């Protein structure tokens, strides 16, 4: 049982997203991308109102993931990424992505704010951003 409803197809889809967005940041970085994805489904707030499934979250447009526009995303998921996706779906959270709804890879330091959302920290190449608890209580 997970923190959100999911199917095996959702596991595969999330696993492909983890790899395409953060393979260079290793297992922990990929797990953090999974945290953000799960939070977007769980949250039902801000940019992610009415996002109720992994599929909707992955392919949200506008506001989704650039990786879905690249060929690498469409390669089959590997066992490592499948395991990481399951861990995220079951609720394993890692700081600084624990409550994050956004991340991006800046050219330099992480800005303190990004689109009016506060930075919760950096892991390798990605900066993570969180909503306020009052704006999005479901991710806390």
CSV table of C-alpha atoms in Angstrom, one decimal:
chain,number,residue,atom,x,y,z
A,1,UNK,CA,0.0,0.0,0.0
A,2,UNK,CA,1.3,3.4,-0.9
A,3,UNK,CA,0.7,7.0,0.2
A,4,UNK,CA,-1.2,7.4,-3.1
A,5,UNK,CA,-3.0,4.9,-5.3
A,6,UNK,CA,-0.8,3.4,-8.0
A,7,UNK,CA,-0.6,0.5,-10.4
A,8,UNK,CA,2.4,-1.4,-11.8
A,9,UNK,CA,2.2,0.8,-14.9
A,10,UNK,CA,2.5,3.9,-12.6
A,11,UNK,CA,5.6,2.3,-11.0
A,12,UNK,CA,7.2,1.9,-14.4
A,13,UNK,CA,6.3,5.4,-15.5
A,14,UNK,CA,7.6,7.0,-12.3
A,15,UNK,CA,10.8,4.9,-12.6
A,16,UNK,CA,11.4,6.2,-16.1
A,17,UNK,CA,10.9,9.8,-14.8
A,18,UNK,CA,13.4,9.3,-11.9
A,19,UNK,CA,16.1,8.1,-14.3
A,20,UNK,CA,15.5,10.7,-17.0
A,21,UNK,CA,15.4,13.6,-14.5
A,22,UNK,CA,18.2,12.6,-12.0
A,23,UNK,CA,20.2,9.6,-13.0
A,24,UNK,CA,23.4,11.7,-12.6
A,25,UNK,CA,22.5,12.4,-9.0
A,26,UNK,CA,22.5,8.7,-8.1
A,27,UNK,CA,19.9,6.7,-6.2
A,28,UNK,CA,19.2,9.3,-3.5
A,29,UNK,CA,18.7,12.0,-6.1
A,30,UNK,CA,16.4,9.8,-8.1
A,31,UNK,CA,14.4,9.0,-4.9
A,32,UNK,CA,14.1,12.7,-4.3
A,33,UNK,CA,12.6,13.3,-7.7
A,34,UNK,CA,10.1,10.5,-6.7
A,35,UNK,CA,9.3,12.5,-3.5
A,36,UNK,CA,8.5,15.5,-5.6
A,37,UNK,CA,6.3,13.5,-7.9
A,38,UNK,CA,4.4,11.8,-5.1
A,39,UNK,CA,3.9,15.2,-3.4
A,40,UNK,CA,2.4,16.7,-6.5
A,41,UNK,CA,-0.2,13.9,-6.6
A,42,UNK,CA,-0.7,14.1,-2.8
A,43,UNK,CA,-0.9,17.8,-2.6
A,44,UNK,CA,-3.9,18.9,-4.7
A,45,UNK,CA,-2.7,22.5,-4.3
A,46,UNK,CA,-1.1,25.4,-6.1
A,47,UNK,CA,0.1,24.3,-9.6
A,48,UNK,CA,-1.0,20.8,-9.0
A,49,UNK,CA,-4.8,21.1,-8.3
A,50,UNK,CA,-6.7,18.2,-9.8
A,51,UNK,CA,-3.5,16.1,-10.4
A,52,UNK,CA,-4.7,12.8,-9.0
A,53,UNK,CA,-2.5,10.2,-10.6
A,54,UNK,CA,1.1,9.4,-11.5
A,55,UNK,CA,0.3,9.6,-15.2
A,56,UNK,CA,-1.3,13.1,-14.8
A,57,UNK,CA,1.6,14.3,-12.8
A,58,UNK,CA,4.3,13.0,-15.2
A,59,UNK,CA,2.6,14.4,-18.3
A,60,UNK,CA,1.2,17.6,-16.8
A,61,UNK,CA,1.3,20.4,-19.4
A,62,UNK,CA,2.1,23.1,-18.7
A,63,UNK,CA,4.1,22.6,-15.6
A,64,UNK,CA,5.3,19.1,-16.1
A,65,UNK,CA,8.7,17.6,-16.6
A,66,UNK,CA,11.1,18.4,-19.5
A,67,UNK,CA,12.3,14.9,-19.5
A,68,UNK,CA,9.1,13.6,-21.1
A,69,UNK,CA,10.1,15.5,-24.2
A,70,UNK,CA,13.3,13.6,-24.6
A,71,UNK,CA,13.9,10.1,-26.1
A,72,UNK,CA,15.7,8.9,-23.0
A,73,UNK,CA,12.5,9.0,-20.9
A,74,UNK,CA,10.9,6.5,-23.3
A,75,UNK,CA,13.4,3.7,-22.6
A,76,UNK,CA,12.2,0.8,-20.4
A,77,UNK,CA,12.6,1.2,-16.7
A,78,UNK,CA,15.4,-0.8,-15.0
A,79,UNK,CA,15.1,-2.8,-11.8
A,80,UNK,CA,17.0,-0.2,-9.7
A,81,UNK,CA,14.7,2.7,-10.8
A,82,UNK,CA,11.6,0.4,-10.3
A,83,UNK,CA,12.7,-0.2,-6.7
A,84,UNK,CA,13.3,3.5,-6.1
A,85,UNK,CA,9.9,4.4,-7.5
A,86,UNK,CA,8.2,1.8,-5.2
A,87,UNK,CA,10.0,3.3,-2.2
A,88,UNK,CA,8.8,6.8,-3.1
A,89,UNK,CA,5.2,5.6,-3.7
A,90,UNK,CA,5.3,3.8,-0.3
A,91,UNK,CA,6.1,7.1,1.4
A,92,UNK,CA,9.9,7.1,1.9
A,93,UNK,CA,10.9,10.7,2.0
A,94,UNK,CA,14.4,12.3,1.9
A,95,UNK,CA,15.3,15.8,2.8
A,96,UNK,CA,15.5,18.3,1.1
A,97,UNK,CA,12.7,16.9,-1.1
A,98,UNK,CA,10.5,15.6,1.8
A,99,UNK,CA,7.9,18.4,1.3
A,100,UNK,CA,9.0,19.7,-2.1
A,101,UNK,CA,6.8,20.3,-5.1
A,102,UNK,CA,9.5,21.7,-7.4
A,103,UNK,CA,13.1,21.2,-8.3
A,104,UNK,CA,15.5,22.5,-10.9
A,105,UNK,CA,19.1,22.4,-11.9
A,106,UNK,CA,20.7,25.9,-11.8
A,107,UNK,CA,23.9,26.9,-13.4
A,108,UNK,CA,25.2,28.1,-10.0
A,109,UNK,CA,23.9,28.5,-6.5
A,110,UNK,CA,20.3,27.8,-5.5
A,111,UNK,CA,18.3,30.9,-5.4
A,112,UNK,CA,16.6,31.4,-2.0
A,113,UNK,CA,13.3,31.6,-3.8
A,114,UNK,CA,12.1,30.3,-7.1
A,115,UNK,CA,8.7,31.5,-8.4
A,116,UNK,CA,8.0,32.7,-4.9
A,117,UNK,CA,8.6,29.3,-3.3
A,118,UNK,CA,11.3,28.8,-0.7
A,119,UNK,CA,14.4,26.7,-1.2
A,120,UNK,CA,14.6,23.7,1.1
A,121,UNK,CA,18.1,22.7,0.1
A,122,UNK,CA,20.2,21.2,-2.6
A,123,UNK,CA,21.3,17.7,-3.4
A,124,UNK,CA,24.1,17.5,-5.9
A,125,UNK,CA,22.8,19.3,-9.1
A,126,UNK,CA,19.2,19.9,-8.0
A,127,UNK,CA,17.7,22.6,-5.8
A,128,UNK,CA,14.4,21.8,-4.1
A,129,UNK,CA,11.5,24.2,-3.4
A,130,UNK,CA,8.6,23.8,-0.9
A,131,UNK,CA,5.2,25.4,-0.6
A,132,UNK,CA,4.2,26.9,2.7
A,133,UNK,CA,2.3,24.5,5.0
A,134,UNK,CA,-0.8,26.8,4.8
A,135,UNK,CA,-0.7,26.7,1.0
A,136,UNK,CA,-0.3,22.9,0.7
A,137,UNK,CA,-0.9,21.1,4.0
A,138,UNK,CA,-1.2,17.7,2.4
A,139,UNK,CA,2.5,17.5,1.7
A,140,UNK,CA,3.4,18.1,5.4
